[in-house]
PDB file of C-alpha atoms in Angstrom:
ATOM      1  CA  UNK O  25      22.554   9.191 -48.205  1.00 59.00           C
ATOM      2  CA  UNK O  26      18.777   9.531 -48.131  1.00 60.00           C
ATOM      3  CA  UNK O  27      18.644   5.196 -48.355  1.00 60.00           C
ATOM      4  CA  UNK O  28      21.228   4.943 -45.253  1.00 55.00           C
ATOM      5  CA  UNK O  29      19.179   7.397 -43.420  1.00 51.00           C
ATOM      6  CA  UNK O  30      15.753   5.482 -44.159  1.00 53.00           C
ATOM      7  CA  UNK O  31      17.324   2.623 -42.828  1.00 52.00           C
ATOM      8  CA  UNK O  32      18.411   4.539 -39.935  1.00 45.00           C
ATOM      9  CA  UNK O  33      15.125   5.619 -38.594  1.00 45.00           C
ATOM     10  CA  UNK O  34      13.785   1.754 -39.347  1.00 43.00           C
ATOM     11  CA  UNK O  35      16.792   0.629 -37.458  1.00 41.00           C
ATOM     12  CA  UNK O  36      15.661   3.087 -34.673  1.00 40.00           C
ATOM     13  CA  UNK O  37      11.743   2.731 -35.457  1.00 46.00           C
ATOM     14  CA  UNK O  38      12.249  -1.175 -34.805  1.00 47.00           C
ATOM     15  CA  UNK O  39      15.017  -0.887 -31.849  1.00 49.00           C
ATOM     16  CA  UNK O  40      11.542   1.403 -30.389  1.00 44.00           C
ATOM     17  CA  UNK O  41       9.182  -0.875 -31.481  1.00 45.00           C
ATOM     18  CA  UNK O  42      11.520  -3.965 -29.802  1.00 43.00           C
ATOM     19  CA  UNK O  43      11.556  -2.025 -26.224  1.00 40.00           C
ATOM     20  CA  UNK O  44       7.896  -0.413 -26.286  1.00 43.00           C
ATOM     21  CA  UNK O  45       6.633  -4.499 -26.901  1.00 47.00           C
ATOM     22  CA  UNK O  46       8.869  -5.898 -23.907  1.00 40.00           C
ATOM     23  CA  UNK O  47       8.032  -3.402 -21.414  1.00 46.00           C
ATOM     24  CA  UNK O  48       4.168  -4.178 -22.078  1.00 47.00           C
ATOM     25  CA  UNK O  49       4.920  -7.650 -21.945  1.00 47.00           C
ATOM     26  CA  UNK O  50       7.201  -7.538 -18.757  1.00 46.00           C
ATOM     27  CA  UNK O  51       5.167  -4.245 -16.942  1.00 51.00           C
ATOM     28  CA  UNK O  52       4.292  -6.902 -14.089  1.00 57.00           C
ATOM     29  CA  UNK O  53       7.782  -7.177 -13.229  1.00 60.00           C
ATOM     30  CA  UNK O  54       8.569  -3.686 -12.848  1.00 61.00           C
ATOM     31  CA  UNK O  55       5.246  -2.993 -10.752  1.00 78.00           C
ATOM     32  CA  UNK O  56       6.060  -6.265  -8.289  1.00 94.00           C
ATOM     33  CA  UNK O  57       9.173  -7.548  -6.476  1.00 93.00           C
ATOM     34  CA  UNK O  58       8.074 -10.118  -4.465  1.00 96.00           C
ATOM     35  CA  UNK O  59      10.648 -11.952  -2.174  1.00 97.00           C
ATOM     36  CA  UNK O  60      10.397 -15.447  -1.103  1.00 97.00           C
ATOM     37  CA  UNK O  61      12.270 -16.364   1.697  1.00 97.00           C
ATOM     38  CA  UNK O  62      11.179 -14.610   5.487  1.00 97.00           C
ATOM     39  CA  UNK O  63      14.473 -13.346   6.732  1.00 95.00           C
ATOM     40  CA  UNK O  64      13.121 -12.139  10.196  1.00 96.00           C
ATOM     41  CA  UNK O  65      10.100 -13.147  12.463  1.00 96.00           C
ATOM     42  CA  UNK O  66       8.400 -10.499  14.746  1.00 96.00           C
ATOM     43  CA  UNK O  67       9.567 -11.929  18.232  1.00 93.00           C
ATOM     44  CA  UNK O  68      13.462 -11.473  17.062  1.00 89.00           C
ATOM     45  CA  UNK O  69      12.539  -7.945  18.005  1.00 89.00           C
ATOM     46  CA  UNK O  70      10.846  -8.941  20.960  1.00 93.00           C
ATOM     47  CA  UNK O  71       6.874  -8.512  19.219  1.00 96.00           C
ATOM     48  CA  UNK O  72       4.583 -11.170  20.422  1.00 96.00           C
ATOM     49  CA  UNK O  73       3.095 -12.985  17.550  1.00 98.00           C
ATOM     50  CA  UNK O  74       0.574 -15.193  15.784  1.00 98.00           C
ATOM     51  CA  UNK O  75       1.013 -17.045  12.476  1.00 98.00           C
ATOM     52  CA  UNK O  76      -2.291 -16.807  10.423  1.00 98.00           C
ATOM     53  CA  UNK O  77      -3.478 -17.854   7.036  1.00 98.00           C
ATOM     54  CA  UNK O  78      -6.006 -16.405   5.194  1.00 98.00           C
ATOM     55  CA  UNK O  79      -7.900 -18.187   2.219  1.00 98.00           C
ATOM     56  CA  UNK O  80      -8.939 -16.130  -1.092  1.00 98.00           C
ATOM     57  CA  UNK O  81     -12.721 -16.590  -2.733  1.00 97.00           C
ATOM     58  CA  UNK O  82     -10.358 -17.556  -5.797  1.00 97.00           C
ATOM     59  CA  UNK O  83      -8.274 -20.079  -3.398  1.00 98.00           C
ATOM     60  CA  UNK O  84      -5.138 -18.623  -3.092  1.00 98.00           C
ATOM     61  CA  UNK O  85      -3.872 -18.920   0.789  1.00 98.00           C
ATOM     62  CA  UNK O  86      -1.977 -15.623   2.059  1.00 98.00           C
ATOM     63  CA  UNK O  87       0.356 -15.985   4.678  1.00 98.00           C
ATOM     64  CA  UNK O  88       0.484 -13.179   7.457  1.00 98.00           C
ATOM     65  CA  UNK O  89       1.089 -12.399  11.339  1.00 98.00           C
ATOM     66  CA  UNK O  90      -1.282 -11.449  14.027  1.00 98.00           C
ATOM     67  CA  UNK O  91       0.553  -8.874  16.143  1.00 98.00           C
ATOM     68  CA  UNK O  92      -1.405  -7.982  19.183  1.00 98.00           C
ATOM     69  CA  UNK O  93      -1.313  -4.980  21.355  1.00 97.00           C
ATOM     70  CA  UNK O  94      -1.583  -4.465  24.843  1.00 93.00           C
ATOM     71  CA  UNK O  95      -5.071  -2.642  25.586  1.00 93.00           C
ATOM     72  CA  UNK O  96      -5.431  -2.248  21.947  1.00 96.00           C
ATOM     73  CA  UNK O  97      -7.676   0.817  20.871  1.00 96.00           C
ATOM     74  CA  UNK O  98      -7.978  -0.385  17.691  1.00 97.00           C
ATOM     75  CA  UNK O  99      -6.695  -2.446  14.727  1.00 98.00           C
ATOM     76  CA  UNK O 100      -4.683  -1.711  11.928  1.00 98.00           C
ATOM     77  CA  UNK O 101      -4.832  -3.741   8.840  1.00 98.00           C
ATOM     78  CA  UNK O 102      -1.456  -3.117   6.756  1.00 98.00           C
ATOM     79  CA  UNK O 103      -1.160  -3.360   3.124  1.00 98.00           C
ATOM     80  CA  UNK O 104       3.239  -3.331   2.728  1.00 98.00           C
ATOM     81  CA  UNK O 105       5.042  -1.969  -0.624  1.00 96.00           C
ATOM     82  CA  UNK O 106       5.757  -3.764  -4.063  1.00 95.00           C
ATOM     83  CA  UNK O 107       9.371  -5.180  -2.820  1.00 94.00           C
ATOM     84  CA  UNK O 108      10.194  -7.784  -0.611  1.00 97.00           C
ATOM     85  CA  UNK O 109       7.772  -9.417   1.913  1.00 98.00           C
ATOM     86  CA  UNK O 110       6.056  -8.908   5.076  1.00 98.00           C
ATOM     87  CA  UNK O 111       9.573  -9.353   7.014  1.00 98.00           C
ATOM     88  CA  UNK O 112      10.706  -6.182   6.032  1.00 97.00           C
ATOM     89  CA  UNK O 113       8.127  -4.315   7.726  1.00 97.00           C
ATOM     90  CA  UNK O 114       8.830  -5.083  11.441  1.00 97.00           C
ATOM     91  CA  UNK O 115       9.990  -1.474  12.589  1.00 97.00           C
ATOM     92  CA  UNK O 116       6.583  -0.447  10.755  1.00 98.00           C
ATOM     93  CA  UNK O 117       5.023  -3.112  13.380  1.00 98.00           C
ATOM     94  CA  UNK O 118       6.728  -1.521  16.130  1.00 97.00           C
ATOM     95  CA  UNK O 119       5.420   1.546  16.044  1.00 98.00           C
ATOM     96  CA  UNK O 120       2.009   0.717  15.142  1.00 98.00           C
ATOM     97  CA  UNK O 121       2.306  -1.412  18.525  1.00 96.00           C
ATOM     98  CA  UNK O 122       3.562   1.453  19.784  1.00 96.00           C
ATOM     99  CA  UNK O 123       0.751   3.260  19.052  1.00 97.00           C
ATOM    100  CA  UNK O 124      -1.723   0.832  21.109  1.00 97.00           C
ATOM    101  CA  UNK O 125      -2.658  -1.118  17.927  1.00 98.00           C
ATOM    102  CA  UNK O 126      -3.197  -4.620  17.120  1.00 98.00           C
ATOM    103  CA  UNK O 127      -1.525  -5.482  13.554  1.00 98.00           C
ATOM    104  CA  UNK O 128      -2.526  -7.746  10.945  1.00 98.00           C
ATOM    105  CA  UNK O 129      -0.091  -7.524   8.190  1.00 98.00           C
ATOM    106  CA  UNK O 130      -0.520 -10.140   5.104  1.00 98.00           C
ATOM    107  CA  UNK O 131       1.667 -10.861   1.770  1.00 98.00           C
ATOM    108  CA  UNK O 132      -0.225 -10.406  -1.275  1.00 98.00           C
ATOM    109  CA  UNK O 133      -0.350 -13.581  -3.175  1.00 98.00           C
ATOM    110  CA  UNK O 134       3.061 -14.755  -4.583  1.00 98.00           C
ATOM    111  CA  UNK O 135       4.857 -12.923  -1.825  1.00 98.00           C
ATOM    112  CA  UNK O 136       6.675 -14.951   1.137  1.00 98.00           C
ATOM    113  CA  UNK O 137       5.109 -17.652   1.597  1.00 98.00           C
ATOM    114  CA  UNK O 138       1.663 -16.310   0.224  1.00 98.00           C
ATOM    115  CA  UNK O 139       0.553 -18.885  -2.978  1.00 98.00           C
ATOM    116  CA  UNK O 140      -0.320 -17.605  -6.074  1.00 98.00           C
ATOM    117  CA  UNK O 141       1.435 -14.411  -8.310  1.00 96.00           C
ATOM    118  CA  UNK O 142       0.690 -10.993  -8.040  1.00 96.00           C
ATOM    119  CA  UNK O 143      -2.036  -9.158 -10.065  1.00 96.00           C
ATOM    120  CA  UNK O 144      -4.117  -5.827 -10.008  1.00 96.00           C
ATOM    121  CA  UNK O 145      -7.621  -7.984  -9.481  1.00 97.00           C
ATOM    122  CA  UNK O 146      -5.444 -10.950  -7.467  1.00 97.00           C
ATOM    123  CA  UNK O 147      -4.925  -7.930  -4.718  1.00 98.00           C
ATOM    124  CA  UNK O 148      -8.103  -6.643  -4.482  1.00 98.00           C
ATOM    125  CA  UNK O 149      -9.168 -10.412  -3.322  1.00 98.00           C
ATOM    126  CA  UNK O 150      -6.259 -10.489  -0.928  1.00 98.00           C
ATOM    127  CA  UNK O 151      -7.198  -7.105   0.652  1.00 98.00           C
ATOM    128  CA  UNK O 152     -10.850  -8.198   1.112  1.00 98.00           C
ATOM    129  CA  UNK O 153     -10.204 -11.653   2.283  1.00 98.00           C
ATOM    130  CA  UNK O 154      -7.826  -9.883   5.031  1.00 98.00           C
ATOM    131  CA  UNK O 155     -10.767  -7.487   5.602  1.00 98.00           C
ATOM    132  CA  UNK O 156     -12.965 -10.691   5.726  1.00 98.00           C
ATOM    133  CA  UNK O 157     -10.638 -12.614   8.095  1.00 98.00           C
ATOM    134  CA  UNK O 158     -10.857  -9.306  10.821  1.00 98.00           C
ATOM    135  CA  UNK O 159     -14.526  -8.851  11.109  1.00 98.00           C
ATOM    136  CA  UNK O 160     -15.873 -12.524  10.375  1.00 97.00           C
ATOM    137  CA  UNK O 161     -12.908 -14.984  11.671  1.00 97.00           C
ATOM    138  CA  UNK O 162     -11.898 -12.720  14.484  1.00 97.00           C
ATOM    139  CA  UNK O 163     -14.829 -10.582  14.885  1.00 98.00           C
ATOM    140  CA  UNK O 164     -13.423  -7.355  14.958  1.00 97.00           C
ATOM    141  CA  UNK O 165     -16.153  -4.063  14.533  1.00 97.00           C
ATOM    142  CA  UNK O 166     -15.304  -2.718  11.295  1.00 97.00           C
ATOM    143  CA  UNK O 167     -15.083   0.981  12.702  1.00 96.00           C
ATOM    144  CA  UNK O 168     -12.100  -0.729  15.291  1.00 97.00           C
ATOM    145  CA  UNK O 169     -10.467  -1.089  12.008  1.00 98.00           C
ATOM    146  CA  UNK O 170      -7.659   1.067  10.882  1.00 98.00           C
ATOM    147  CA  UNK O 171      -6.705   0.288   6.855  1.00 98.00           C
ATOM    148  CA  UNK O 172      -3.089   1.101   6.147  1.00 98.00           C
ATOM    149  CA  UNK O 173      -1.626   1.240   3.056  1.00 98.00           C
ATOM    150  CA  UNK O 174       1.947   1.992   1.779  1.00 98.00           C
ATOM    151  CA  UNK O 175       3.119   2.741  -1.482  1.00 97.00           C
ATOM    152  CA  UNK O 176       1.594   0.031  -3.655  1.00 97.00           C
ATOM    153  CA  UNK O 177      -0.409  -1.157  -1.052  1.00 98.00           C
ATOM    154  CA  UNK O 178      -2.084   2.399  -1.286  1.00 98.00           C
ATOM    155  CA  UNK O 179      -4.423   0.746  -3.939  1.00 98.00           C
ATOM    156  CA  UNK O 180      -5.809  -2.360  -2.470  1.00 98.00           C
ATOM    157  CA  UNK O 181      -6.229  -0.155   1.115  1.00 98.00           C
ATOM    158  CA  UNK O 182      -7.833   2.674  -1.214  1.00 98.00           C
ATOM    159  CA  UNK O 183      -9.822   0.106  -3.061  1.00 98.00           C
ATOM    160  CA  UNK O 184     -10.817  -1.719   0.101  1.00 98.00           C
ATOM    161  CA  UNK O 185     -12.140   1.526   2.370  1.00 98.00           C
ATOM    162  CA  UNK O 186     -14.089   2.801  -0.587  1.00 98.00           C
ATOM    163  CA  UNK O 187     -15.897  -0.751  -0.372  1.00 98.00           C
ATOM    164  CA  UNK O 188     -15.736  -1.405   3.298  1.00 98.00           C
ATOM    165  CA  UNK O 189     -15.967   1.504   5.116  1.00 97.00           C
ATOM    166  CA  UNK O 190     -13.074   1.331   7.981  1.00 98.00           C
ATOM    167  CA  UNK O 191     -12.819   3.513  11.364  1.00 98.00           C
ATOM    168  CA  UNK O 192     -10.150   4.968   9.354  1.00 98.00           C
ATOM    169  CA  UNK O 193      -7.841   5.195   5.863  1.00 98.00           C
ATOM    170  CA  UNK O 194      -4.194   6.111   6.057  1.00 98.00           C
ATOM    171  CA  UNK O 195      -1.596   5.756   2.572  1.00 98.00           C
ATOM    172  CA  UNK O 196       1.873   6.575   3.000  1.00 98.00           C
ATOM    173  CA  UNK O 197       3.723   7.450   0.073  1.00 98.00           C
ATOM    174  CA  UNK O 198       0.493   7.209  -2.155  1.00 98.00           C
ATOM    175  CA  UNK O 199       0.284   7.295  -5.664  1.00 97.00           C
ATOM    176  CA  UNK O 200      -3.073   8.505  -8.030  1.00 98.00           C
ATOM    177  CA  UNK O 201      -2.394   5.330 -10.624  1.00 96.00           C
ATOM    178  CA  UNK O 202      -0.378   3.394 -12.197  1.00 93.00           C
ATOM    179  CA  UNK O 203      -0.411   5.074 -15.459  1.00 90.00           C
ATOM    180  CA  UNK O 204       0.263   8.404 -13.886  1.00 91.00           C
ATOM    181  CA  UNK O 205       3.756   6.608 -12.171  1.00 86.00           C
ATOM    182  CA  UNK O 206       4.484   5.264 -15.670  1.00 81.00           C
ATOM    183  CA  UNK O 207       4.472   8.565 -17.633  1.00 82.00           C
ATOM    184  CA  UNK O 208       6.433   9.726 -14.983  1.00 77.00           C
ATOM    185  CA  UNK O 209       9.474   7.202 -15.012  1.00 68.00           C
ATOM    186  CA  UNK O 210       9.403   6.416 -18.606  1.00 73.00           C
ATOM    187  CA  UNK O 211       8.140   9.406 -20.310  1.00 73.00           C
ATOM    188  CA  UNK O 212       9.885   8.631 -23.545  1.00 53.00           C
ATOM    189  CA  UNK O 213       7.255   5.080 -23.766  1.00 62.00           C
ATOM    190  CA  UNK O 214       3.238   5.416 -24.302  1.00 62.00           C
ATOM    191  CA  UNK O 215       3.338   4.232 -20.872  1.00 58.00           C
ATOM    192  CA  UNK O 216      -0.042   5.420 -20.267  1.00 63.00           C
ATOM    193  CA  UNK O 217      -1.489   3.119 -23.007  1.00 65.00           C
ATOM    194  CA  UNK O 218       0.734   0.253 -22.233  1.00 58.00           C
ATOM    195  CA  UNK O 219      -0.545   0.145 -18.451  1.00 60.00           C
ATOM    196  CA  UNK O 220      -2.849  -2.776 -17.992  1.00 72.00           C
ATOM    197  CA  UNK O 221      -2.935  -2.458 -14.665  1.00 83.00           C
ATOM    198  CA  UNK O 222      -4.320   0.862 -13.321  1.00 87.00           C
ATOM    199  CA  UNK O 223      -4.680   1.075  -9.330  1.00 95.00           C
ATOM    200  CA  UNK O 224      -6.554   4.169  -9.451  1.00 97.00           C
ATOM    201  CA  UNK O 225      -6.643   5.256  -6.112  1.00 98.00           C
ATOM    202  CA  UNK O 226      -7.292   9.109  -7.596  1.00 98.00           C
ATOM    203  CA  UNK O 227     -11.076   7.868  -9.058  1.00 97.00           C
ATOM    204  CA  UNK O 228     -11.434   5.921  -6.038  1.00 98.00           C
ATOM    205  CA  UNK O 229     -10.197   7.707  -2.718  1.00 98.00           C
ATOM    206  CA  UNK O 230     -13.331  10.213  -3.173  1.00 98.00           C
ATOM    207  CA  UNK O 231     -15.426   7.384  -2.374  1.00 98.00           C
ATOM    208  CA  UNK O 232     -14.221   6.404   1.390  1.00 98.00           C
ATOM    209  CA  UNK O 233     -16.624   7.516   3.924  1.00 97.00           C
ATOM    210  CA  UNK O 234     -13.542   7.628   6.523  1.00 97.00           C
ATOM    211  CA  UNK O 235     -11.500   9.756   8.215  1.00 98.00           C
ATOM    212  CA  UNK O 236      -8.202   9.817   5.899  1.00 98.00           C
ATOM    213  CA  UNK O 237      -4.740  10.561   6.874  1.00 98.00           C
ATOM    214  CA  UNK O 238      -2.090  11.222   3.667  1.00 98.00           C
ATOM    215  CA  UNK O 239       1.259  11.118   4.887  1.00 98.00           C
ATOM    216  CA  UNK O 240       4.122  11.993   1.921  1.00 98.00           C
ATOM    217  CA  UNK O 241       7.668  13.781   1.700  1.00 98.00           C
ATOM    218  CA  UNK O 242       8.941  15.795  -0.976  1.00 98.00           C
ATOM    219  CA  UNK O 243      11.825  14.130  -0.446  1.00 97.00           C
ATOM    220  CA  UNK O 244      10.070  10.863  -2.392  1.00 97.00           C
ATOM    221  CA  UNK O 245      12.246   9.904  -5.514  1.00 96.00           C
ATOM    222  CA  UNK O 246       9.733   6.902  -6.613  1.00 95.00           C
ATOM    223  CA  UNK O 247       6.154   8.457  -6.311  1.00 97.00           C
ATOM    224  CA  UNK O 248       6.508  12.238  -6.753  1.00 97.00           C
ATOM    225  CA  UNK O 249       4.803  14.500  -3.458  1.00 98.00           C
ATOM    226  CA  UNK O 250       2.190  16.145  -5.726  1.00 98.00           C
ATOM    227  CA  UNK O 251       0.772  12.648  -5.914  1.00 98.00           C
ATOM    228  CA  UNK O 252       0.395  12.598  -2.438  1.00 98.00           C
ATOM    229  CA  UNK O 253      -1.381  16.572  -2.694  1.00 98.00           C
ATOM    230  CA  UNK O 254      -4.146  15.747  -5.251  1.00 98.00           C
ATOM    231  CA  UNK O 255      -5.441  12.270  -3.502  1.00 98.00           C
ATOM    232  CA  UNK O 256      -5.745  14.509  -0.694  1.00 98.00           C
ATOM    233  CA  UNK O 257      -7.127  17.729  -2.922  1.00 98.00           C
ATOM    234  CA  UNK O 258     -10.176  15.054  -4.081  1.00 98.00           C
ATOM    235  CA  UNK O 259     -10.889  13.180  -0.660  1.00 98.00           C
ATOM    236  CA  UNK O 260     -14.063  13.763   1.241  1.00 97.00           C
ATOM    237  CA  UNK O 261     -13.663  16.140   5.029  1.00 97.00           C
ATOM    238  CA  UNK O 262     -12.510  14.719   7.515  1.00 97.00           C
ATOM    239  CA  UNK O 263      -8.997  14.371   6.572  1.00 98.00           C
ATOM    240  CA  UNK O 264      -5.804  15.721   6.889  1.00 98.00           C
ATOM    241  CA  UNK O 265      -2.065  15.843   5.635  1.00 98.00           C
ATOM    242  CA  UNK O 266       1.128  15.045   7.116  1.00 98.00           C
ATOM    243  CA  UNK O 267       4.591  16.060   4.778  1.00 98.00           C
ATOM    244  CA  UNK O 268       7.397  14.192   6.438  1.00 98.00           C
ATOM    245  CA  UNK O 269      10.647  13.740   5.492  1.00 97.00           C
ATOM    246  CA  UNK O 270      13.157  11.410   3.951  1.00 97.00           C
ATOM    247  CA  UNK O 271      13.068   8.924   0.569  1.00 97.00           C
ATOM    248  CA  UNK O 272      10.528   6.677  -0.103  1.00 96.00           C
ATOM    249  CA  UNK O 273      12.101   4.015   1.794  1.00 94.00           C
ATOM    250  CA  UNK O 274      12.810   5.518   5.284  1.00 97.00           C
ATOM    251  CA  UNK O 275      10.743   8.494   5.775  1.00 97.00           C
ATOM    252  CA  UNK O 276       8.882   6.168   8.625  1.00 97.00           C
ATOM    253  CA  UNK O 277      12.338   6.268  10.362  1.00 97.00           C
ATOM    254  CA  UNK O 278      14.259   9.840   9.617  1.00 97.00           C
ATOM    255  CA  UNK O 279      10.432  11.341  10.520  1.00 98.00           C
ATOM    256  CA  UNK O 280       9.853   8.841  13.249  1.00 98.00           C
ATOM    257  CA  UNK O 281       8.866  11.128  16.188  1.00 97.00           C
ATOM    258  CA  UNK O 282       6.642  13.361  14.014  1.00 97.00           C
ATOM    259  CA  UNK O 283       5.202  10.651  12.038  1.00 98.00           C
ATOM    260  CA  UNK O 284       4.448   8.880  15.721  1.00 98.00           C
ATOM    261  CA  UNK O 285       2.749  12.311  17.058  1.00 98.00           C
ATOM    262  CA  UNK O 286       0.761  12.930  13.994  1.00 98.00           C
ATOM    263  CA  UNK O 287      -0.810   9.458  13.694  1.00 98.00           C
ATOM    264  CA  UNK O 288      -1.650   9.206  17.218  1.00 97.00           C
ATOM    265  CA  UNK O 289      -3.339  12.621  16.781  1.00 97.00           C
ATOM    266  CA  UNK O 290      -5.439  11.635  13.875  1.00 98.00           C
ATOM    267  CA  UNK O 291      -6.463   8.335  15.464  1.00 97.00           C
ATOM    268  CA  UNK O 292      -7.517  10.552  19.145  1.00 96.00           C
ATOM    269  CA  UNK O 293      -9.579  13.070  17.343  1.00 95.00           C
ATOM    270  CA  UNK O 294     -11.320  10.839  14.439  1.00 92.00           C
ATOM    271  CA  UNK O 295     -10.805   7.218  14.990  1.00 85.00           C
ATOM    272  CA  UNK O 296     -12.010   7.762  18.478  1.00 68.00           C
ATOM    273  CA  UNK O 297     -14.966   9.888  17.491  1.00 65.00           C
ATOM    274  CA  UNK O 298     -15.719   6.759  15.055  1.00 62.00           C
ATOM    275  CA  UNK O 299     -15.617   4.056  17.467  1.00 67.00           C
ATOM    276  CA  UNK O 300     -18.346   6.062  20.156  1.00 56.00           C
ATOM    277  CA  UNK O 301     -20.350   2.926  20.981  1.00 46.00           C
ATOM    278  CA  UNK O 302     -18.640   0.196  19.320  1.00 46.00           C
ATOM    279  CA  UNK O 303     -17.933  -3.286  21.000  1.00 38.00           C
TER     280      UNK O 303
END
């Protein structure tokens, strides 16, 4: 008895072992999801639009759209989730047209038909040669700039307005890091020492000098709402909070005319106050 259940627990020890190696071997494919093929194009919903490419310092070329607004008061710079590609994201378009902004949206390397594959450091370069691309290629005033980041693409936004100070930060569905998500959806894994890549946006977000909008639900089932909470708990004034409601997918949508009212409210009373004498 006491041999069958040694082997037992090195059965089970090893079966562990097995599954605690792949996922820190495959944790890159469960963080992205890229998609390849464009299903959609921004004047199929009757947006007005440029193709752009933008080149990396490391050479990597991102692909992207140019969405212009009509008397823009301002630009947003939008930083999409972990699945699919930049066509997903034309309702988000809409209403940041909608909302008098210009709209620069980009696929992180190996997304669409951005080159490359997807890394922690590889996103950083593709959020600064975006922010690059704005202010030198198109000279746009940096404090005309709105960074937007959902989801994942709350760290490179987080990362980039605690480099580059914007006219403004909002992340949608944020998350503090990496290993914090990991512990949370596989708590029975050392996911916190297994993540290699780390995102922190928690370490980081006290370092924008911007006005920051959170926007989260409760309703979230991927990044839990108290994420959301303590970003906001350790960000520097001026900033506010806006709970929504719905998943993490469509919040945007079941909160639309909220979510609408609230942004435009932030942008009047600190995005404006930001961009007194710009050009």
């Amino acid at each position: 008895m006491r041999r069958m259940l040694t082997t037992l627990l090195l059965v089970l020890g090893g079966g562990y072992a097995a599954v605690v190696g792949l996922a820190y071997a495959f944790q890159d494919r469960l963080l992205y999801f890229p998609a390849r093929e464009l299903v959609v194009t921004p004047d199929r919903h009757g947006l007005p639009y440029e193709t752009v490419h933008v080149d990396t310092q490391d050479g990597e070329r991102l692909h992207g759209w140019w969405v212009p607004a009509d008397d823009a008061r301002g630009t947003l710079l939008f930083f999409h989730g972990n699945a699919g590609n930049i066509s997903g994201r034309i309702e988000s378009i809409r209403q940041f047209r909608r909302l008098g902004l210009n709209v620069l949206i980009v696929d992180y390397r190996g997304y669409g038909e951005s080159t490359g594959s997807p890394s922690e450091e590889g996103l950083y370069r593709d959020a600064e040669a975006a922010w690059w691309y704005l202010t030198k290629t198109r000279a746009i005033d940096p404090r005309r700039i709105v960074v937007f980041g959902r989801s994942l693409g709350a760290g490179p936004a987080t990362w980039l307005a605690a480099r580059h100070p914007p006219g403004a930060l909002i992340v949608e569905s944020p998350f503090t890091s990496v290993p914090d998500i990991a512990a949370h959806h596989y708590p029975w894994l050392p996911a916190r020492l297994l993540a290699t890549t780390r995102f922190d946006n928690l370490a980081r977000i006290g370092q924008v000098d911007a006005p920051l909008l959170v926007i989260h639900s409760p309703g979230d089932e991927v990044i839990p709402f108290e994420h959301g909470r303590r970003l906001f708990e350790a960000a520097e004034e001026p900033k506010q909070f806006l709970e929504i409601e719905g998943s993490h997918n469509d919040g945007f949508l079941v909160s639309e005319d909220r979510y609408l009212r609230a942004i435009d409210r932030f942008l009047r009373e600190y995005f404006a106050r930001s961009n007194t004498g710009a050009t």
